[in-house]
Amino acid sequence: MKIYGDIKSGNCYKLKLICALLDIEHDWIPVDIMQGETREEGFLALNPVGQIPICVTDDGETLTESNAILYYLSSDSDFWPRERLAQTRVLEWQFFEQYTHEPNIAVARFIRVYQGMPEERRLEYEARLKNGYRALDLMERHLDDRRFLVGDSCTIADISLFAYTHVCEEGGFDLSSYPAIRAWISNVQQLPGFVAMPMTPSS
Amino acid sequence: MKIYGDIKSGNCYKLKLICALLDIEHDWIPVDIMQGETREEGFLALNPVGQIPICVTDDGETLTESNAILYYLSSDSDFWPRERLAQTRVLEWQFFEQYTHEPNIAVARFIRVYQGMPEERRLEYEARLKNGYRALDLMERHLDDRRFLVGDSCTIADISLFAYTHVCEEGGFDLSSYPAIRAWISNVQQLPGFVAMPMTPSS
């Protein structure tokens, strides 16, 4: 199995993390978004959407969308619950991540860390910061009396949300008044087999 | 089971459609976004994210995120495939819908139909139109030799994408050069039990 990704992208790191936690062998093929490599013809032939990560199975199937790939890699493990209601809760959090969380929290980090906060994106950055805090508020309230997002153990919902939440301070968010989120981050970091995301150059 | 929604919202219509196709009994409780009803305290107690649709099961569980609810309602039916790879393909399309398709195609329709194209959103509208066409291009290419998005029969991937695609012309998109999408829309409309979305006031 091959995974094409940039380890400092949260969406790609999700796959690095699940592979480490489940001890899944794979070749990691680095793709540099900042150098435009996802817009090159060879890559677009693999994924016409032009996004990383992608996963190419040993049968030659190309899988896209980080959260769908998490399902593919984990659906026979404890990271995907057995009951339909709990499974639905996992999907709820994953869709929340892609619609409400990532577009604000990941993009704020991208503008600040990777683009160096260009003046023409400052207003947009402020809006994403505000909406990102709203997403964090919802997580904080939910995690107040829970160790993980769904049930008693870590699921792919946690992997999906952990990826950008644990580095959100690089994007300008302040987690000091989010004790439940900080405790949850620590719970994920203490999982057997956990691997950290490499530090970004500027952090 | 109760479903809270606005039948003219594509995300809500997804649930109306799957309930019709699978003959699932439910009470439909109308919620009017334009009147701010999703921001009222009673509704926020049910769904703190303030989005419709939501589904309240007979056990009193509140489910959010339209695509997760589709899974909940269909996972023991033919609308959710049996094989892991096909299941992953369904999820890929659903995440594509929420990240790449809906924020452009649904929001363009919202700005044009519901807000009457206010001048201050025109630039944003143009950007969403451009990105929306990119999403349609990807669907067209994929559907070129297929009746449905995944496998040989309709899955919840089709329900997710059908919701806003089949009314995208209300948002200003022109499907005349998308024959595969038009054929696919017709395939969905011919399913036994299909119910149409009511016409919007201006269309």
mmCIF file of C-alpha atoms in Angstrom:
data_model
loop_
_atom_site.group_PDB
_atom_site.id
_atom_site.type_symbol
_atom_site.label_atom_id
_atom_site.label_comp_id
_atom_site.label_asym_id
_atom_site.label_seq_id
_atom_site.Cartn_x
_atom_site.Cartn_y
_atom_site.Cartn_z
ATOM 1 C CA MET A 1 0.000 0.000 0.000
ATOM 2 C CA LYS A 2 1.201 3.476 -0.880
ATOM 3 C CA ILE A 3 0.132 6.716 0.753
ATOM 4 C CA TYR A 4 0.837 10.006 -1.007
ATOM 5 C CA GLY A 5 0.887 12.907 1.394
ATOM 6 C CA ASP A 6 2.545 15.794 3.177
ATOM 7 C CA ILE A 7 3.110 14.802 6.791
ATOM 8 C CA LYS A 8 2.595 18.380 8.026
ATOM 9 C CA SER A 9 -0.885 18.506 6.493
ATOM 10 C CA GLY A 10 -3.400 17.409 9.102
ATOM 11 C CA ASN A 11 -5.453 15.510 6.547
ATOM 12 C CA CYS A 12 -2.367 13.463 5.606
ATOM 13 C CA TYR A 13 -1.185 13.055 9.182
ATOM 14 C CA LYS A 14 -4.520 11.348 10.001
ATOM 15 C CA LEU A 15 -3.364 8.419 7.856
ATOM 16 C CA LYS A 16 0.165 8.396 9.282
ATOM 17 C CA LEU A 17 -1.389 8.194 12.742
ATOM 18 C CA ILE A 18 -3.912 5.421 12.057
ATOM 19 C CA CYS A 19 -1.188 3.366 10.322
ATOM 20 C CA ALA A 20 1.014 3.753 13.415
ATOM 21 C CA LEU A 21 -1.790 2.919 15.854
ATOM 22 C CA LEU A 22 -2.885 -0.142 13.864
ATOM 23 C CA ASP A 23 0.626 -1.107 12.741
ATOM 24 C CA ILE A 24 -0.280 -0.984 9.041
ATOM 25 C CA GLU A 25 2.668 -1.342 6.680
ATOM 26 C CA HIS A 26 2.839 1.236 3.929
ATOM 27 C CA ASP A 27 5.154 3.265 1.721
ATOM 28 C CA TRP A 28 4.866 6.979 2.340
ATOM 29 C CA ILE A 29 5.390 9.046 -0.788
ATOM 30 C CA PRO A 30 5.961 12.719 0.022
ATOM 31 C CA VAL A 31 3.973 15.223 -2.037
ATOM 32 C CA ASP A 32 4.680 18.930 -1.624
ATOM 33 C CA ILE A 33 1.534 21.064 -1.963
ATOM 34 C CA MET A 34 3.498 24.310 -1.697
ATOM 35 C CA GLN A 35 5.541 23.285 -4.755
ATOM 36 C CA GLY A 36 2.311 22.657 -6.678
ATOM 37 C CA GLU A 37 2.859 18.923 -6.903
ATOM 38 C CA THR A 38 -0.858 18.139 -6.424
ATOM 39 C CA ARG A 39 -1.593 20.143 -9.596
ATOM 40 C CA GLU A 40 0.836 18.155 -11.751
ATOM 41 C CA GLU A 41 -0.499 15.831 -14.432
ATOM 42 C CA GLY A 42 0.848 12.634 -12.876
ATOM 43 C CA PHE A 43 -0.837 13.361 -9.576
ATOM 44 C CA LEU A 44 -4.111 14.496 -11.145
ATOM 45 C CA ALA A 45 -4.236 11.155 -12.978
ATOM 46 C CA LEU A 46 -4.315 9.500 -9.547
ATOM 47 C CA ASN A 47 -6.715 11.992 -7.974
ATOM 48 C CA PRO A 48 -8.554 14.389 -10.302
ATOM 49 C CA VAL A 49 -9.701 16.445 -7.287
ATOM 50 C CA GLY A 50 -6.023 17.369 -6.785
ATOM 51 C CA GLN A 51 -6.063 16.804 -3.032
ATOM 52 C CA ILE A 52 -3.825 14.833 -0.711
ATOM 53 C CA PRO A 53 -3.748 12.383 0.929
ATOM 54 C CA ILE A 54 -4.475 9.516 -1.383
ATOM 55 C CA CYS A 55 -3.964 5.839 -0.754
ATOM 56 C CA VAL A 56 -3.170 3.326 -3.498
ATOM 57 C CA THR A 57 -3.966 -0.214 -2.421
ATOM 58 C CA ASP A 58 -1.957 -3.273 -3.441
ATOM 59 C CA ASP A 59 -4.777 -4.013 -5.910
ATOM 60 C CA GLY A 60 -4.157 -0.654 -7.554
ATOM 61 C CA GLU A 61 -7.298 1.061 -6.242
ATOM 62 C CA THR A 62 -6.837 4.783 -5.588
ATOM 63 C CA LEU A 63 -8.678 5.995 -2.499
ATOM 64 C CA THR A 64 -9.315 9.668 -1.794
ATOM 65 C CA GLU A 65 -10.769 11.766 1.069
ATOM 66 C CA SER A 66 -8.839 11.320 4.315
ATOM 67 C CA ASN A 67 -11.879 10.439 6.420
ATOM 68 C CA ALA A 68 -13.060 7.798 3.951
ATOM 69 C CA ILE A 69 -9.553 6.294 3.899
ATOM 70 C CA LEU A 70 -9.603 6.171 7.707
ATOM 71 C CA TYR A 71 -12.740 4.051 7.411
ATOM 72 C CA TYR A 72 -11.078 1.783 4.847
ATOM 73 C CA LEU A 73 -8.039 1.241 7.070
ATOM 74 C CA SER A 74 -9.877 0.750 10.352
ATOM 75 C CA SER A 75 -13.309 -0.759 9.731
ATOM 76 C CA ASP A 76 -12.305 -4.166 11.091
ATOM 77 C CA SER A 77 -10.629 -2.666 14.172
ATOM 78 C CA ASP A 78 -11.780 -1.092 17.437
ATOM 79 C CA PHE A 79 -11.389 2.336 15.846
ATOM 80 C CA TRP A 80 -14.717 1.716 14.050
ATOM 81 C CA PRO A 81 -17.434 0.744 16.555
ATOM 82 C CA ARG A 82 -19.676 -2.275 16.050
ATOM 83 C CA GLU A 83 -23.082 -0.645 16.769
ATOM 84 C CA ARG A 84 -24.929 1.365 14.161
ATOM 85 C CA LEU A 85 -25.648 4.281 16.509
ATOM 86 C CA ALA A 86 -21.996 4.600 17.535
ATOM 87 C CA GLN A 87 -20.923 4.274 13.895
ATOM 88 C CA THR A 88 -23.308 7.108 13.028
ATOM 89 C CA ARG A 89 -21.802 9.230 15.822
ATOM 90 C CA VAL A 90 -18.327 8.646 14.339
ATOM 91 C CA LEU A 91 -19.554 9.783 10.932
ATOM 92 C CA GLU A 92 -21.296 12.815 12.468
ATOM 93 C CA TRP A 93 -17.987 13.987 13.910
ATOM 94 C CA GLN A 94 -16.142 13.288 10.660
ATOM 95 C CA PHE A 95 -18.632 15.316 8.631
ATOM 96 C CA PHE A 96 -18.508 18.054 11.289
ATOM 97 C CA GLU A 97 -14.734 18.014 10.866
ATOM 98 C CA GLN A 98 -14.849 18.452 7.097
ATOM 99 C CA TYR A 99 -17.663 21.009 6.974
ATOM 100 C CA THR A 100 -17.403 23.081 10.151
ATOM 101 C CA HIS A 101 -13.965 22.478 11.690
ATOM 102 C CA GLU A 102 -11.306 21.970 8.995
ATOM 103 C CA PRO A 103 -12.343 24.838 6.667
ATOM 104 C CA ASN A 104 -11.824 27.223 9.587
ATOM 105 C CA ILE A 105 -9.138 25.703 11.802
ATOM 106 C CA ALA A 106 -6.920 24.191 9.110
ATOM 107 C CA VAL A 107 -7.272 27.130 6.753
ATOM 108 C CA ALA A 108 -6.453 29.659 9.514
ATOM 109 C CA ARG A 109 -3.242 27.685 10.159
ATOM 110 C CA PHE A 110 -2.482 27.566 6.450
ATOM 111 C CA ILE A 111 -2.873 31.339 6.069
ATOM 112 C CA ARG A 112 -0.769 32.078 9.161
ATOM 113 C CA VAL A 113 1.980 29.433 8.984
ATOM 114 C CA TYR A 114 2.331 28.609 5.302
ATOM 115 C CA GLN A 115 1.380 31.911 3.705
ATOM 116 C CA GLY A 116 2.789 34.153 6.451
ATOM 117 C CA MET A 117 -0.510 36.018 6.890
ATOM 118 C CA PRO A 118 -0.726 38.069 3.703
ATOM 119 C CA GLU A 119 -2.617 41.325 4.178
ATOM 120 C CA GLU A 120 -5.267 40.441 1.558
ATOM 121 C CA ARG A 121 -6.332 37.367 3.534
ATOM 122 C CA ARG A 122 -6.441 39.027 6.962
ATOM 123 C CA LEU A 123 -10.202 39.650 7.006
ATOM 124 C CA GLU A 124 -10.832 36.091 5.887
ATOM 125 C CA TYR A 125 -8.427 34.870 8.573
ATOM 126 C CA GLU A 126 -10.372 36.743 11.265
ATOM 127 C CA ALA A 127 -13.633 35.179 10.103
ATOM 128 C CA ARG A 128 -12.099 31.715 10.124
ATOM 129 C CA LEU A 129 -10.727 32.315 13.606
ATOM 130 C CA LYS A 130 -14.178 33.267 14.867
ATOM 131 C CA ASN A 131 -15.887 30.263 13.259
ATOM 132 C CA GLY A 132 -13.055 27.988 14.361
ATOM 133 C CA TYR A 133 -13.611 29.001 17.993
ATOM 134 C CA ARG A 134 -17.263 28.096 17.558
ATOM 135 C CA ALA A 135 -16.204 24.589 16.460
ATOM 136 C CA LEU A 136 -13.822 24.325 19.429
ATOM 137 C CA ASP A 137 -16.602 25.443 21.798
ATOM 138 C CA LEU A 138 -18.768 22.562 20.585
ATOM 139 C CA MET A 139 -15.950 20.072 21.060
ATOM 140 C CA GLU A 140 -15.153 21.428 24.528
ATOM 141 C CA ARG A 141 -18.756 21.095 25.651
ATOM 142 C CA HIS A 142 -18.983 17.546 24.318
ATOM 143 C CA LEU A 143 -15.639 16.413 25.763
ATOM 144 C CA ASP A 144 -16.354 17.882 29.199
ATOM 145 C CA ASP A 145 -17.267 14.483 30.669
ATOM 146 C CA ARG A 146 -15.752 12.188 28.039
ATOM 147 C CA ARG A 147 -12.307 10.721 27.354
ATOM 148 C CA PHE A 148 -12.975 10.307 23.630
ATOM 149 C CA LEU A 149 -15.571 11.676 21.194
ATOM 150 C CA VAL A 150 -17.607 8.451 20.805
ATOM 151 C CA GLY A 151 -17.833 5.731 23.451
ATOM 152 C CA ASP A 152 -15.047 4.838 25.857
ATOM 153 C CA SER A 153 -12.168 4.317 23.473
ATOM 154 C CA CYS A 154 -10.477 6.084 20.588
ATOM 155 C CA THR A 155 -12.247 5.896 17.205
ATOM 156 C CA ILE A 156 -11.460 7.378 13.805
ATOM 157 C CA ALA A 157 -13.639 10.338 14.864
ATOM 158 C CA ASP A 158 -10.876 11.256 17.325
ATOM 159 C CA ILE A 159 -8.173 10.756 14.685
ATOM 160 C CA SER A 160 -10.058 13.050 12.279
ATOM 161 C CA LEU A 161 -10.532 15.826 14.828
ATOM 162 C CA PHE A 162 -7.149 15.434 16.519
ATOM 163 C CA ALA A 163 -5.207 16.153 13.323
ATOM 164 C CA TYR A 164 -5.887 19.875 13.112
ATOM 165 C CA THR A 165 -7.070 20.533 16.671
ATOM 166 C CA HIS A 166 -3.768 19.607 18.315
ATOM 167 C CA VAL A 167 -1.866 22.101 16.145
ATOM 168 C CA CYS A 168 -4.545 24.796 16.106
ATOM 169 C CA GLU A 169 -2.390 27.122 18.218
ATOM 170 C CA GLU A 170 -0.023 27.379 15.227
ATOM 171 C CA GLY A 171 -3.009 28.924 13.444
ATOM 172 C CA GLY A 172 -3.510 31.507 16.185
ATOM 173 C CA PHE A 173 -6.043 29.736 18.421
ATOM 174 C CA ASP A 174 -5.523 29.758 22.176
ATOM 175 C CA LEU A 175 -6.501 26.541 23.962
ATOM 176 C CA SER A 176 -5.862 27.816 27.487
ATOM 177 C CA SER A 177 -9.579 28.068 28.241
ATOM 178 C CA TYR A 178 -10.330 24.657 26.688
ATOM 179 C CA PRO A 179 -9.294 22.192 29.413
ATOM 180 C CA ALA A 180 -11.424 19.320 28.100
ATOM 181 C CA ILE A 181 -9.882 19.599 24.640
ATOM 182 C CA ARG A 182 -6.385 19.704 26.162
ATOM 183 C CA ALA A 183 -7.107 16.588 28.249
ATOM 184 C CA TRP A 184 -8.479 14.816 25.160
ATOM 185 C CA ILE A 185 -5.383 15.749 23.126
ATOM 186 C CA SER A 186 -3.312 14.176 25.864
ATOM 187 C CA ASN A 187 -5.506 11.034 25.818
ATOM 188 C CA VAL A 188 -4.819 10.592 22.108
ATOM 189 C CA GLN A 189 -1.094 11.249 22.567
ATOM 190 C CA GLN A 190 -0.925 8.493 25.180
ATOM 191 C CA LEU A 191 -2.302 5.785 22.876
ATOM 192 C CA PRO A 192 0.114 2.889 22.329
ATOM 193 C CA GLY A 193 1.919 3.408 19.026
ATOM 194 C CA PHE A 194 1.135 7.142 18.808
ATOM 195 C CA VAL A 195 3.360 9.121 16.430
ATOM 196 C CA ALA A 196 3.627 12.905 16.561
ATOM 197 C CA MET A 197 3.288 15.251 13.615
ATOM 198 C CA PRO A 198 6.700 16.821 12.863
ATOM 199 C CA MET A 199 7.013 20.421 14.012
ATOM 200 C CA THR A 200 6.314 23.006 11.338
ATOM 201 C CA PRO A 201 9.334 25.138 10.411
ATOM 202 C CA SER A 202 8.008 28.251 12.098
ATOM 203 C CA SER A 203 6.748 26.662 15.311
ATOM 204 C CA MET B 1 -38.809 8.889 14.500
ATOM 205 C CA LYS B 2 -38.920 12.629 13.939
ATOM 206 C CA ILE B 3 -37.043 14.576 11.287
ATOM 207 C CA TYR B 4 -36.643 18.326 11.657
ATOM 208 C CA GLY B 5 -35.983 20.015 8.358
ATOM 209 C CA ASP B 6 -36.829 22.381 5.537
ATOM 210 C CA ILE B 7 -37.876 20.340 2.530
ATOM 211 C CA LYS B 8 -36.394 22.885 0.092
ATOM 212 C CA SER B 9 -32.945 22.532 1.663
ATOM 213 C CA GLY B 10 -31.017 19.867 -0.213
ATOM 214 C CA ASN B 11 -29.467 18.529 2.989
ATOM 215 C CA CYS B 12 -32.947 17.989 4.429
ATOM 216 C CA TYR B 13 -34.412 16.653 1.200
ATOM 217 C CA LYS B 14 -31.775 13.866 1.280
ATOM 218 C CA LEU B 15 -33.616 12.419 4.274
ATOM 219 C CA LYS B 16 -37.056 12.896 2.762
ATOM 220 C CA LEU B 17 -35.859 10.995 -0.285
ATOM 221 C CA ILE B 18 -34.217 8.062 1.525
ATOM 222 C CA CYS B 19 -37.320 7.694 3.739
ATOM 223 C CA ALA B 20 -39.484 7.532 0.603
ATOM 224 C CA LEU B 21 -37.193 5.065 -1.180
ATOM 225 C CA LEU B 22 -36.928 2.790 1.858
ATOM 226 C CA ASP B 23 -40.493 3.369 3.052
ATOM 227 C CA ILE B 24 -39.374 4.586 6.483
ATOM 228 C CA GLU B 25 -42.164 5.999 8.629
ATOM 229 C CA HIS B 26 -41.395 9.361 10.221
ATOM 230 C CA ASP B 27 -42.891 12.633 11.398
ATOM 231 C CA TRP B 28 -41.565 15.597 9.452
ATOM 232 C CA ILE B 29 -41.291 18.742 11.562
ATOM 233 C CA PRO B 30 -40.794 21.850 9.420
ATOM 234 C CA VAL B 31 -38.046 24.234 10.520
ATOM 235 C CA ASP B 32 -37.659 27.548 8.715
ATOM 236 C CA ILE B 33 -34.015 28.645 8.431
ATOM 237 C CA MET B 34 -34.944 31.971 6.865
ATOM 238 C CA GLN B 35 -37.023 32.800 9.968
ATOM 239 C CA GLY B 36 -34.002 32.021 12.162
ATOM 240 C CA GLU B 37 -35.615 28.959 13.721
ATOM 241 C CA THR B 38 -32.313 27.013 13.768
ATOM 242 C CA ARG B 39 -30.873 29.748 16.016
ATOM 243 C CA GLU B 40 -33.633 29.494 18.609
ATOM 244 C CA GLU B 41 -32.876 28.051 22.027
ATOM 245 C CA GLY B 42 -35.187 25.057 21.709
ATOM 246 C CA PHE B 43 -33.568 23.976 18.472
ATOM 247 C CA LEU B 44 -30.008 24.581 19.688
ATOM 248 C CA ALA B 45 -30.758 22.304 22.636
ATOM 249 C CA LEU B 46 -31.396 19.545 20.076
ATOM 250 C CA ASN B 47 -28.451 20.448 17.826
ATOM 251 C CA PRO B 48 -25.860 22.893 19.194
ATOM 252 C CA VAL B 49 -24.334 23.260 15.697
ATOM 253 C CA GLY B 50 -27.598 24.961 14.677
ATOM 254 C CA GLN B 51 -27.955 23.059 11.422
ATOM 255 C CA ILE B 52 -30.797 21.130 9.857
ATOM 256 C CA PRO B 53 -31.683 18.366 9.248
ATOM 257 C CA ILE B 54 -31.704 16.496 12.506
ATOM 258 C CA CYS B 55 -33.313 13.161 13.244
ATOM 259 C CA VAL B 56 -34.654 12.202 16.673
ATOM 260 C CA THR B 57 -34.983 8.442 17.045
ATOM 261 C CA ASP B 58 -37.745 6.715 19.011
ATOM 262 C CA ASP B 59 -35.115 6.138 21.732
ATOM 263 C CA GLY B 60 -34.626 9.910 21.969
ATOM 264 C CA GLU B 61 -31.210 10.021 20.311
ATOM 265 C CA THR B 62 -30.605 13.176 18.277
ATOM 266 C CA LEU B 63 -28.659 12.562 15.078
ATOM 267 C CA THR B 64 -27.010 15.360 13.095
ATOM 268 C CA GLU B 65 -25.174 15.730 9.760
ATOM 269 C CA SER B 66 -27.338 14.701 6.803
ATOM 270 C CA ASN B 67 -24.818 12.239 5.351
ATOM 271 C CA ALA B 68 -24.330 10.475 8.696
ATOM 272 C CA ILE B 69 -28.103 10.206 9.085
ATOM 273 C CA LEU B 70 -28.322 8.667 5.602
ATOM 274 C CA TYR B 71 -25.925 5.982 6.850
ATOM 275 C CA TYR B 72 -28.041 5.435 9.964
ATOM 276 C CA LEU B 73 -31.220 5.029 7.937
ATOM 277 C CA SER B 74 -29.794 2.825 5.186
ATOM 278 C CA SER B 75 -26.920 0.727 6.524
ATOM 279 C CA ASP B 76 -28.958 -2.484 6.465
ATOM 280 C CA SER B 77 -30.315 -1.814 2.961
ATOM 281 C CA ASP B 78 -28.933 -1.983 -0.582
ATOM 282 C CA PHE B 79 -28.220 1.747 -0.406
ATOM 283 C CA TRP B 80 -25.109 0.891 1.679
ATOM 284 C CA PRO B 81 -22.956 -1.678 -0.128
ATOM 285 C CA ARG B 82 -21.666 -4.824 1.591
ATOM 286 C CA GLU B 83 -17.979 -4.632 0.528
ATOM 287 C CA ARG B 84 -15.462 -2.441 2.295
ATOM 288 C CA LEU B 85 -14.068 -0.962 -0.909
ATOM 289 C CA ALA B 86 -17.518 0.003 -2.201
ATOM 290 C CA GLN B 87 -18.430 1.388 1.251
ATOM 291 C CA THR B 88 -15.276 3.509 1.124
ATOM 292 C CA ARG B 89 -16.257 4.783 -2.331
ATOM 293 C CA VAL B 90 -19.654 5.830 -0.948
ATOM 294 C CA LEU B 91 -17.957 7.745 1.864
ATOM 295 C CA GLU B 92 -15.485 9.343 -0.581
ATOM 296 C CA TRP B 93 -18.390 10.801 -2.544
ATOM 297 C CA GLN B 94 -20.162 11.925 0.616
ATOM 298 C CA PHE B 95 -17.069 13.749 1.882
ATOM 299 C CA PHE B 96 -16.545 15.193 -1.594
ATOM 300 C CA GLU B 97 -20.115 16.431 -1.400
ATOM 301 C CA GLN B 98 -19.673 18.193 1.939
ATOM 302 C CA TYR B 99 -16.225 19.659 1.254
ATOM 303 C CA THR B 100 -16.057 20.381 -2.476
ATOM 304 C CA HIS B 101 -19.603 20.295 -3.873
ATOM 305 C CA GLU B 102 -22.115 21.623 -1.339
ATOM 306 C CA PRO B 103 -20.164 24.715 -0.188
ATOM 307 C CA ASN B 104 -20.130 25.875 -3.816
ATOM 308 C CA ILE B 105 -23.261 24.497 -5.458
ATOM 309 C CA ALA B 106 -25.662 24.818 -2.512
ATOM 310 C CA VAL B 107 -24.326 28.183 -1.393
ATOM 311 C CA ALA B 108 -24.530 29.616 -4.929
ATOM 312 C CA ARG B 109 -28.204 28.578 -4.991
ATOM 313 C CA PHE B 110 -28.759 30.077 -1.547
ATOM 314 C CA ILE B 111 -27.251 33.420 -2.565
ATOM 315 C CA ARG B 112 -29.218 33.540 -5.834
ATOM 316 C CA VAL B 113 -32.605 32.084 -4.846
ATOM 317 C CA TYR B 114 -32.979 32.825 -1.148
ATOM 318 C CA GLN B 115 -31.008 36.048 -0.836
ATOM 319 C CA GLY B 116 -31.866 37.421 -4.287
ATOM 320 C CA MET B 117 -28.181 37.946 -5.187
ATOM 321 C CA PRO B 118 -27.204 40.872 -2.972
ATOM 322 C CA GLU B 119 -24.460 43.020 -4.508
ATOM 323 C CA GLU B 120 -22.053 42.413 -1.597
ATOM 324 C CA ARG B 121 -22.048 38.673 -2.255
ATOM 325 C CA ARG B 122 -21.652 38.827 -6.044
ATOM 326 C CA LEU B 123 -17.878 38.257 -6.094
ATOM 327 C CA GLU B 124 -18.251 35.339 -3.702
ATOM 328 C CA TYR B 125 -21.064 33.980 -5.887
ATOM 329 C CA GLU B 126 -18.826 34.066 -8.968
ATOM 330 C CA ALA B 127 -16.094 32.166 -7.118
ATOM 331 C CA ARG B 128 -18.569 29.540 -5.951
ATOM 332 C CA LEU B 129 -19.923 29.187 -9.474
ATOM 333 C CA LYS B 130 -16.402 28.550 -10.800
ATOM 334 C CA ASN B 131 -15.564 25.999 -8.103
ATOM 335 C CA GLY B 132 -18.993 24.427 -8.450
ATOM 336 C CA TYR B 133 -18.392 23.809 -12.147
ATOM 337 C CA ARG B 134 -15.144 22.090 -11.205
ATOM 338 C CA ALA B 135 -17.118 19.732 -8.954
ATOM 339 C CA LEU B 136 -19.642 19.104 -11.746
ATOM 340 C CA ASP B 137 -16.788 18.372 -14.196
ATOM 341 C CA LEU B 138 -15.507 15.653 -11.875
ATOM 342 C CA MET B 139 -18.949 14.108 -11.544
ATOM 343 C CA GLU B 140 -19.507 14.256 -15.313
ATOM 344 C CA ARG B 141 -16.245 12.471 -16.032
ATOM 345 C CA HIS B 142 -16.989 9.781 -13.456
ATOM 346 C CA LEU B 143 -20.598 9.243 -14.573
ATOM 347 C CA ASP B 144 -19.689 9.048 -18.246
ATOM 348 C CA ASP B 145 -19.899 5.233 -18.299
ATOM 349 C CA ARG B 146 -21.886 4.616 -15.113
ATOM 350 C CA ARG B 147 -25.544 4.597 -14.133
ATOM 351 C CA PHE B 148 -24.814 5.430 -10.477
ATOM 352 C CA LEU B 149 -21.791 6.769 -8.590
ATOM 353 C CA VAL B 150 -20.779 3.481 -6.912
ATOM 354 C CA GLY B 151 -21.507 0.032 -8.345
ATOM 355 C CA ASP B 152 -24.566 -0.833 -10.391
ATOM 356 C CA SER B 153 -27.342 0.435 -8.158
ATOM 357 C CA CYS B 154 -28.269 3.564 -6.241
ATOM 358 C CA THR B 155 -26.429 4.131 -2.933
ATOM 359 C CA ILE B 156 -26.544 6.922 -0.383
ATOM 360 C CA ALA B 157 -23.658 8.503 -2.327
ATOM 361 C CA ASP B 158 -26.166 9.205 -5.110
ATOM 362 C CA ILE B 159 -28.739 10.538 -2.639
ATOM 363 C CA SER B 160 -26.122 12.902 -1.146
ATOM 364 C CA LEU B 161 -25.017 14.266 -4.504
ATOM 365 C CA PHE B 162 -28.459 14.288 -6.133
ATOM 366 C CA ALA B 163 -29.898 16.668 -3.543
ATOM 367 C CA TYR B 164 -28.145 19.840 -4.687
ATOM 368 C CA THR B 165 -27.034 18.735 -8.165
ATOM 369 C CA HIS B 166 -30.546 18.276 -9.524
ATOM 370 C CA VAL B 167 -31.506 21.835 -8.560
ATOM 371 C CA CYS B 168 -28.150 23.447 -9.367
ATOM 372 C CA GLU B 169 -29.660 25.336 -12.307
ATOM 373 C CA GLU B 170 -31.657 27.368 -9.767
ATOM 374 C CA GLY B 171 -28.246 28.522 -8.515
ATOM 375 C CA GLY B 172 -27.191 29.641 -11.987
ATOM 376 C CA PHE B 173 -25.428 26.506 -13.255
ATOM 377 C CA ASP B 174 -26.133 25.284 -16.764
ATOM 378 C CA LEU B 175 -26.237 21.497 -17.183
ATOM 379 C CA SER B 176 -26.687 21.501 -20.957
ATOM 380 C CA SER B 177 -23.095 20.343 -21.540
ATOM 381 C CA TYR B 178 -23.296 17.693 -18.793
ATOM 382 C CA PRO B 179 -25.167 14.815 -20.467
ATOM 383 C CA ALA B 180 -23.900 12.157 -18.049
ATOM 384 C CA ILE B 181 -25.097 14.137 -15.031
ATOM 385 C CA ARG B 182 -28.478 14.687 -16.685
ATOM 386 C CA ALA B 183 -28.833 10.958 -17.421
ATOM 387 C CA TRP B 184 -27.858 10.143 -13.825
ATOM 388 C CA ILE B 185 -30.436 12.618 -12.467
ATOM 389 C CA SER B 186 -33.036 10.832 -14.527
ATOM 390 C CA ASN B 187 -31.854 7.437 -13.213
ATOM 391 C CA VAL B 188 -32.424 8.633 -9.644
ATOM 392 C CA GLN B 189 -35.811 10.131 -10.533
ATOM 393 C CA GLN B 190 -36.929 6.779 -11.940
ATOM 394 C CA LEU B 191 -36.288 4.848 -8.724
ATOM 395 C CA PRO B 192 -39.415 3.205 -7.284
ATOM 396 C CA GLY B 193 -40.775 5.418 -4.511
ATOM 397 C CA PHE B 194 -38.928 8.561 -5.646
ATOM 398 C CA VAL B 195 -40.342 11.840 -4.313
ATOM 399 C CA ALA B 196 -39.498 15.193 -5.840
ATOM 400 C CA MET B 197 -38.312 18.270 -3.957
ATOM 401 C CA PRO B 198 -41.059 20.911 -4.047
ATOM 402 C CA MET B 199 -40.366 23.754 -6.461
ATOM 403 C CA THR B 200 -38.771 26.829 -4.922
ATOM 404 C CA PRO B 201 -40.981 29.946 -4.994
ATOM 405 C CA SER B 202 -38.911 31.653 -7.695
ATOM 406 C CA SER B 203 -38.322 28.695 -9.988
#
